[in-house]
mmCIF file of C-alpha atoms in Angstrom:
data_model
loop_
_atom_site.group_PDB
_atom_site.id
_atom_site.type_symbol
_atom_site.label_atom_id
_atom_site.label_comp_id
_atom_site.label_asym_id
_atom_site.label_seq_id
_atom_site.Cartn_x
_atom_site.Cartn_y
_atom_site.Cartn_z
ATOM 1 C CA UNK A 1443 77.274 105.850 113.738
ATOM 2 C CA UNK A 1444 79.670 102.953 114.350
ATOM 3 C CA UNK A 1445 78.466 100.808 111.413
ATOM 4 C CA UNK A 1446 79.197 97.105 111.940
ATOM 5 C CA UNK A 1447 81.215 96.138 114.975
ATOM 6 C CA UNK A 1448 82.701 92.742 115.803
ATOM 7 C CA UNK A 1449 84.261 91.380 118.951
ATOM 8 C CA UNK A 1450 86.741 89.997 119.690
ATOM 9 C CA UNK A 1451 89.313 90.995 117.061
ATOM 10 C CA UNK A 1452 91.517 88.005 117.792
ATOM 11 C CA UNK A 1453 90.811 84.705 119.513
ATOM 12 C CA UNK A 1454 92.731 81.494 120.130
ATOM 13 C CA UNK A 1455 90.758 78.400 121.096
ATOM 14 C CA UNK A 1456 91.608 74.822 121.870
ATOM 15 C CA UNK A 1457 89.866 72.016 119.994
ATOM 16 C CA UNK A 1458 86.503 71.316 121.563
ATOM 17 C CA UNK A 1459 86.036 74.692 123.206
ATOM 18 C CA UNK A 1460 82.978 76.783 122.452
ATOM 19 C CA UNK A 1461 82.684 80.494 121.944
ATOM 20 C CA UNK A 1462 80.492 83.222 120.510
ATOM 21 C CA UNK A 1463 81.604 85.815 117.994
ATOM 22 C CA UNK A 1464 79.660 89.015 118.476
ATOM 23 C CA UNK A 1465 78.337 91.253 115.703
ATOM 24 C CA UNK A 1466 76.272 94.397 116.019
ATOM 25 C CA UNK A 1467 75.123 97.097 113.596
ATOM 26 C CA UNK A 1468 73.500 100.463 114.254
ATOM 27 C CA UNK A 1469 72.158 101.155 110.750
ATOM 28 C CA UNK A 1470 68.793 99.441 111.271
ATOM 29 C CA UNK A 1471 69.609 96.980 108.503
ATOM 30 C CA UNK A 1472 67.305 94.010 108.078
ATOM 31 C CA UNK A 1473 69.864 91.728 106.483
ATOM 32 C CA UNK A 1474 72.886 90.381 108.359
ATOM 33 C CA UNK A 1475 75.293 87.630 107.462
ATOM 34 C CA UNK A 1476 78.422 85.806 108.514
ATOM 35 C CA UNK A 1477 81.252 84.901 106.153
ATOM 36 C CA UNK A 1478 84.489 83.096 106.632
ATOM 37 C CA UNK A 1479 87.547 83.942 104.586
ATOM 38 C CA UNK A 1480 90.290 81.414 103.958
ATOM 39 C CA UNK A 1481 93.301 81.780 101.629
ATOM 40 C CA UNK A 1482 92.308 81.086 98.043
ATOM 41 C CA UNK A 1483 88.658 80.489 98.966
ATOM 42 C CA UNK A 1484 87.215 83.977 98.885
ATOM 43 C CA UNK A 1485 84.260 84.820 101.117
ATOM 44 C CA UNK A 1486 81.987 81.917 101.964
ATOM 45 C CA UNK A 1487 78.583 82.487 103.487
ATOM 46 C CA UNK A 1488 77.998 80.652 106.774
ATOM 47 C CA UNK A 1489 74.566 81.860 107.948
ATOM 48 C CA UNK A 1490 72.374 84.824 107.231
ATOM 49 C CA UNK A 1491 69.266 86.541 108.536
ATOM 50 C CA UNK A 1492 66.675 88.684 106.754
ATOM 51 C CA UNK A 1493 65.221 90.041 109.983
ATOM 52 C CA UNK A 1494 64.784 89.478 113.698
ATOM 53 C CA UNK A 1495 63.697 85.922 114.411
ATOM 54 C CA UNK A 1496 64.632 84.652 110.932
ATOM 55 C CA UNK A 1497 67.853 82.832 110.108
ATOM 56 C CA UNK A 1498 68.960 80.498 107.354
ATOM 57 C CA UNK A 1499 71.985 78.500 106.302
ATOM 58 C CA UNK A 1500 74.555 79.589 103.770
ATOM 59 C CA UNK A 1501 77.188 77.541 101.944
ATOM 60 C CA UNK A 1502 79.191 76.305 104.950
ATOM 61 C CA UNK A 1503 76.901 76.182 108.023
ATOM 62 C CA UNK A 1504 78.184 73.012 109.708
ATOM 63 C CA UNK A 1505 79.670 73.597 113.157
ATOM 64 C CA UNK A 1506 78.073 77.021 113.551
ATOM 65 C CA UNK A 1507 74.831 78.291 115.064
ATOM 66 C CA UNK A 1508 73.236 81.717 114.875
ATOM 67 C CA UNK A 1509 70.264 83.537 116.332
ATOM 68 C CA UNK A 1510 68.705 86.937 115.663
ATOM 69 C CA UNK A 1511 66.710 88.132 118.630
ATOM 70 C CA UNK A 1512 67.093 91.826 117.759
ATOM 71 C CA UNK A 1513 67.637 93.797 114.561
ATOM 72 C CA UNK A 1514 71.007 95.018 115.834
ATOM 73 C CA UNK A 1515 72.733 91.803 116.950
ATOM 74 C CA UNK A 1516 73.694 88.633 115.106
ATOM 75 C CA UNK A 1517 76.037 86.410 117.147
ATOM 76 C CA UNK A 1518 77.801 83.388 115.675
ATOM 77 C CA UNK A 1519 78.346 80.408 117.957
ATOM 78 C CA UNK A 1520 80.978 77.732 117.578
ATOM 79 C CA UNK A 1521 79.722 74.782 119.603
ATOM 80 C CA UNK A 1522 82.865 72.638 119.570
ATOM 81 C CA UNK A 1523 85.766 74.321 117.826
ATOM 82 C CA UNK A 1524 87.860 72.362 115.334
ATOM 83 C CA UNK A 1525 91.164 73.295 113.641
ATOM 84 C CA UNK A 1526 89.255 73.484 110.323
ATOM 85 C CA UNK A 1527 87.431 76.506 111.740
ATOM 86 C CA UNK A 1528 90.639 78.516 111.896
ATOM 87 C CA UNK A 1529 89.761 81.453 109.686
ATOM 88 C CA UNK A 1530 88.915 85.123 109.515
ATOM 89 C CA UNK A 1531 85.239 85.744 110.184
ATOM 90 C CA UNK A 1532 83.384 88.750 108.818
ATOM 91 C CA UNK A 1533 79.934 89.924 109.729
ATOM 92 C CA UNK A 1534 78.071 92.078 107.226
ATOM 93 C CA UNK A 1535 74.778 93.937 107.100
ATOM 94 C CA UNK A 1536 72.652 95.390 104.332
ATOM 95 C CA UNK A 1537 69.387 97.155 103.862
ATOM 96 C CA UNK A 1538 66.797 95.180 101.913
ATOM 97 C CA UNK A 1539 65.032 98.302 100.710
ATOM 98 C CA UNK A 1540 66.176 100.969 98.305
ATOM 99 C CA UNK A 1541 68.004 100.802 94.999
ATOM 100 C CA UNK A 1542 71.274 99.465 96.275
ATOM 101 C CA UNK A 1543 71.997 96.570 98.598
ATOM 102 C CA UNK A 1544 75.514 97.415 99.587
ATOM 103 C CA UNK A 1545 76.925 95.077 102.179
ATOM 104 C CA UNK A 1546 78.763 96.744 105.043
ATOM 105 C CA UNK A 1547 81.411 94.557 106.607
ATOM 106 C CA UNK A 1548 82.732 94.579 110.134
ATOM 107 C CA UNK A 1549 86.481 94.610 110.834
ATOM 108 C CA UNK A 1550 86.625 90.830 111.273
ATOM 109 C CA UNK A 1551 87.582 88.318 113.936
ATOM 110 C CA UNK A 1552 90.765 86.313 113.431
ATOM 111 C CA UNK A 1553 90.215 82.899 114.995
ATOM 112 C CA UNK A 1554 92.842 80.223 115.555
ATOM 113 C CA UNK A 1555 91.856 76.772 116.771
ATOM 114 C CA UNK A 1556 94.710 74.679 118.109
ATOM 115 C CA UNK B 1018 74.111 76.731 91.917
ATOM 116 C CA UNK B 1019 75.195 80.129 90.805
ATOM 117 C CA UNK B 1020 78.914 80.670 90.431
ATOM 118 C CA UNK B 1021 80.846 83.889 90.159
ATOM 119 C CA UNK B 1022 84.336 83.390 88.839
ATOM 120 C CA UNK B 1023 87.411 85.555 88.946
ATOM 121 C CA UNK B 1024 90.569 84.329 87.276
ATOM 122 C CA UNK B 1025 93.445 84.664 87.953
ATOM 123 C CA UNK B 1026 93.597 84.978 91.724
ATOM 124 C CA UNK B 1027 96.820 86.974 91.758
ATOM 125 C CA UNK B 1028 98.327 89.606 89.530
ATOM 126 C CA UNK B 1029 101.505 91.628 89.853
ATOM 127 C CA UNK B 1030 102.021 94.882 87.978
ATOM 128 C CA UNK B 1031 104.602 97.629 87.827
ATOM 129 C CA UNK B 1032 103.466 100.943 89.213
ATOM 130 C CA UNK B 1033 102.111 103.052 86.385
ATOM 131 C CA UNK B 1034 100.899 100.085 84.321
ATOM 132 C CA UNK B 1035 97.241 99.594 83.552
ATOM 133 C CA UNK B 1036 95.392 96.646 85.066
ATOM 134 C CA UNK B 1037 92.200 94.893 84.002
ATOM 135 C CA UNK B 1038 90.385 92.047 85.686
ATOM 136 C CA UNK B 1039 87.204 90.209 84.808
ATOM 137 C CA UNK B 1040 84.318 88.611 86.608
ATOM 138 C CA UNK B 1041 82.072 85.977 85.026
ATOM 139 C CA UNK B 1042 78.794 84.603 86.274
ATOM 140 C CA UNK B 1043 77.179 81.308 85.336
ATOM 141 C CA UNK B 1044 73.780 83.037 85.375
ATOM 142 C CA UNK B 1045 72.381 86.404 84.363
ATOM 143 C CA UNK B 1046 72.657 88.906 87.197
ATOM 144 C CA UNK B 1047 70.251 91.654 88.175
ATOM 145 C CA UNK B 1048 73.241 93.638 89.356
ATOM 146 C CA UNK B 1049 76.912 93.200 90.133
ATOM 147 C CA UNK B 1050 78.927 94.760 92.916
ATOM 148 C CA UNK B 1051 82.650 95.258 93.400
ATOM 149 C CA UNK B 1052 84.432 95.358 96.733
ATOM 150 C CA UNK B 1053 88.033 96.081 97.708
ATOM 151 C CA UNK B 1054 89.856 94.585 100.654
ATOM 152 C CA UNK B 1055 93.146 96.123 101.705
ATOM 153 C CA UNK B 1056 95.723 93.778 103.288
ATOM 154 C CA UNK B 1057 94.631 93.034 106.847
ATOM 155 C CA UNK B 1058 91.355 94.860 106.348
ATOM 156 C CA UNK B 1059 87.766 94.090 105.567
ATOM 157 C CA UNK B 1060 85.903 94.237 102.242
ATOM 158 C CA UNK B 1061 84.640 97.708 101.380
ATOM 159 C CA UNK B 1062 81.967 98.410 98.786
ATOM 160 C CA UNK B 1063 83.204 100.171 95.661
ATOM 161 C CA UNK B 1064 80.334 100.226 93.202
ATOM 162 C CA UNK B 1065 77.153 98.574 91.943
ATOM 163 C CA UNK B 1066 76.240 98.162 88.264
ATOM 164 C CA UNK B 1067 72.644 97.499 87.305
ATOM 165 C CA UNK B 1068 72.041 98.194 83.612
ATOM 166 C CA UNK B 1069 73.218 96.144 80.669
ATOM 167 C CA UNK B 1070 76.396 97.690 79.238
ATOM 168 C CA UNK B 1071 76.658 100.174 82.093
ATOM 169 C CA UNK B 1072 80.014 101.893 82.601
ATOM 170 C CA UNK B 1073 80.930 103.776 85.758
ATOM 171 C CA UNK B 1074 84.138 105.549 86.675
ATOM 172 C CA UNK B 1075 85.723 106.348 89.996
ATOM 173 C CA UNK B 1076 88.867 108.399 89.393
ATOM 174 C CA UNK B 1077 91.298 105.874 87.812
ATOM 175 C CA UNK B 1078 88.915 102.912 88.174
ATOM 176 C CA UNK B 1079 86.478 102.015 85.391
ATOM 177 C CA UNK B 1080 83.791 99.397 85.914
ATOM 178 C CA UNK B 1081 81.699 97.838 83.163
ATOM 179 C CA UNK B 1082 78.713 95.491 83.159
ATOM 180 C CA UNK B 1083 78.430 93.222 80.146
ATOM 181 C CA UNK B 1084 75.617 93.470 77.627
ATOM 182 C CA UNK B 1085 74.307 90.053 78.649
ATOM 183 C CA UNK B 1086 74.666 90.929 82.346
ATOM 184 C CA UNK B 1087 76.797 87.837 82.940
ATOM 185 C CA UNK B 1088 80.199 89.452 83.193
ATOM 186 C CA UNK B 1089 81.897 92.553 84.425
ATOM 187 C CA UNK B 1090 85.296 94.176 84.268
ATOM 188 C CA UNK B 1091 87.389 96.450 86.433
ATOM 189 C CA UNK B 1092 90.087 98.536 84.770
ATOM 190 C CA UNK B 1093 92.632 100.573 86.715
ATOM 191 C CA UNK B 1094 94.563 103.200 84.799
ATOM 192 C CA UNK B 1095 98.165 103.877 85.842
ATOM 193 C CA UNK B 1096 98.200 101.727 88.955
ATOM 194 C CA UNK B 1097 99.528 103.134 92.187
ATOM 195 C CA UNK B 1098 100.714 101.414 95.358
ATOM 196 C CA UNK B 1099 97.470 102.508 96.981
ATOM 197 C CA UNK B 1100 95.633 100.144 94.598
ATOM 198 C CA UNK B 1101 97.139 97.110 96.357
ATOM 199 C CA UNK B 1102 94.520 94.750 97.737
ATOM 200 C CA UNK B 1103 92.007 92.089 96.800
ATOM 201 C CA UNK B 1104 89.127 92.980 94.519
ATOM 202 C CA UNK B 1105 85.954 90.935 94.757
ATOM 203 C CA UNK B 1106 82.947 90.925 92.494
ATOM 204 C CA UNK B 1107 79.608 89.739 93.827
ATOM 205 C CA UNK B 1108 76.171 89.087 92.417
ATOM 206 C CA UNK B 1109 72.785 88.325 93.964
ATOM 207 C CA UNK B 1110 72.074 84.646 94.340
ATOM 208 C CA UNK B 1111 68.730 84.949 92.659
ATOM 209 C CA UNK B 1112 66.478 87.659 91.325
ATOM 210 C CA UNK B 1113 64.893 89.625 94.133
ATOM 211 C CA UNK B 1114 67.328 88.333 96.733
ATOM 212 C CA UNK B 1115 69.731 91.189 96.289
ATOM 213 C CA UNK B 1116 71.115 91.097 99.778
ATOM 214 C CA UNK B 1117 72.244 87.482 99.544
ATOM 215 C CA UNK B 1118 75.340 87.721 97.446
ATOM 216 C CA UNK B 1119 77.655 85.189 95.854
ATOM 217 C CA UNK B 1120 81.228 86.438 95.938
ATOM 218 C CA UNK B 1121 83.972 85.535 93.529
ATOM 219 C CA UNK B 1122 87.239 84.347 95.042
ATOM 220 C CA UNK B 1123 88.813 87.704 94.356
ATOM 221 C CA UNK B 1124 91.943 88.855 92.607
ATOM 222 C CA UNK B 1125 94.845 90.033 94.720
ATOM 223 C CA UNK B 1126 96.742 92.868 93.085
ATOM 224 C CA UNK B 1127 100.292 93.700 94.023
ATOM 225 C CA UNK B 1128 102.039 96.783 92.652
ATOM 226 C CA UNK B 1129 105.808 97.056 92.359
ATOM 227 C CA UNK B 1130 107.000 100.614 93.057
#
């Protein structure tokens, strides 16, 4: 049981390039989300999904797209990278049933946009 | 919208000292969760509090949920260098939407040996 996995761990992009951050979970969780973490800003929700085929925007969605074609995968796409998107990105998953809704975080992707 | 506040953002203690931090919500919460992030790591779930006035302990860590369910505290007894990291509290954005959490900005604890 690998939990939540993210690839790549590190990435450097030039302004204007596009890329996809991968996230996968093997816990059959319905809920998945993407956060970015910047110094002094805590964890800010970018996009989330409550199940396959369903996605919605969080606090800071601009510049990012997501899709959820399967329960396991929730990729985050940067269409045209900007220096303001330099950050650490965390994917998380949670079960929407049961008494607790613990979020399980992946190890993160450290992205630098030059 | 709902806000979850943690102030201050940084605290430095001497090893062996006690440490307490607080989390305040602008709205009543159905539950509150605490996470810990070690330097260079990812947030890891510590505990969830659900009932008004609930107190839970994990070894030297004591968590409390306020009577009005709008605030929470984390107390660490006799801090150790292994307690270093950032502690986040988080609450559901609205009743019934437990999986969509609002996180506080966190408090980063450093411990002087």
